């Protein structure tokens, strides 16, 4: 990465190499709106945790585009005095999505070429690295496919190929999402768990590149800890926060608080508060 950023946002280069060396993982939490972004930033700041705000292409459309999100996140950081490093990262981007996110000011993108033939995924990942470098941004790439569905990005979940991971790690990428059996969304009862043998092989042969675990919701703590000890340095979580938000909001409504005229429980700022508190927790 060669260009300095003027907006104060961090990149994956700023937060992941240290995590890889000292065996911890930086959270990537997907955001969906202003409340989500402010809540995740407050939780990160209060716990002194560097944070990666993940935005899917669908969420970017929902939030009126990359520049709107960039300016909103920078505004919250300044207004709320957030002092931990914040990376604004496109999650599972297409080629076009990465180009637009970088133009809109995102400090990082994930280029997901995992459904394309590997030589094309490799070449296009390299192209995105070149473009990102001119913007002072970082790049995550993917080998294999994370199973399940993430905001319209669907995959049957084939595990990563070791040789392909080795080739990808030769690019100027900040981290590699190599699929080792995790799934987006809620895990089925018969899920076989993470493939630690494959993770160990990939970590051994990819020159210490920080590795990424997608589908962080619902993975048991012991597997998370073992994965981190083997080189996972970024863990993506989305569904967990969505479920927490939805169930807290449901409780508020089931208790009839939204119908309390004297307390104005229908005020959206009151209605959304329990959900935000649940995300924070
Ligand atoms: P979950 O929705 O399963 O937490 O996965 C999130 C993710 O991997 C985002 O890329």
Coordinates of C-alpha atoms in Angstrom, one line a residue, residues 10 23 33 52 55 82 112 119 126 136 140-141 153 157 165 168 189 191 195-196 198 200 221 243 261 264 267 277:
X10 CA -7.5 2.6 9.0
X23 CA -2.6 -14.5 18.0
X33 CA -27.8 1.5 8.9
X52 CA -13.7 -3.6 10.7
X55 CA -20.7 -3.6 4.2
X82 CA -14.1 7.2 18.4
X112 CA -14.8 -12.2 -4.1
X119 CA -6.8 -18.0 -13.0
X126 CA -4.3 -8.6 -8.6
X136 CA -4.4 3.9 0.1
X140 CA -9.0 -9.2 1.1
X141 CA -9.4 -12.1 -1.4
X153 CA -24.1 -14.1 -2.3
X157 CA -19.2 -24.1 0.3
X165 CA -4.1 -20.3 -1.5
X168 CA -3.1 -15.9 -3.8
X189 CA -27.3 -29.3 13.4
X191 CA -22.4 -29.2 10.7
X195 CA -11.3 -28.3 9.1
X196 CA -8.3 -27.7 11.3
X198 CA -6.6 -27.8 6.2
X200 CA -2.9 -25.7 9.5
X221 CA -15.8 -20.7 21.3
X243 CA -30.9 -12.0 15.4
X261 CA -49.0 7.0 23.9
X264 CA -44.3 8.0 22.9
X267 CA -40.8 7.1 18.5
X277 CA -28.4 -2.4 23.0

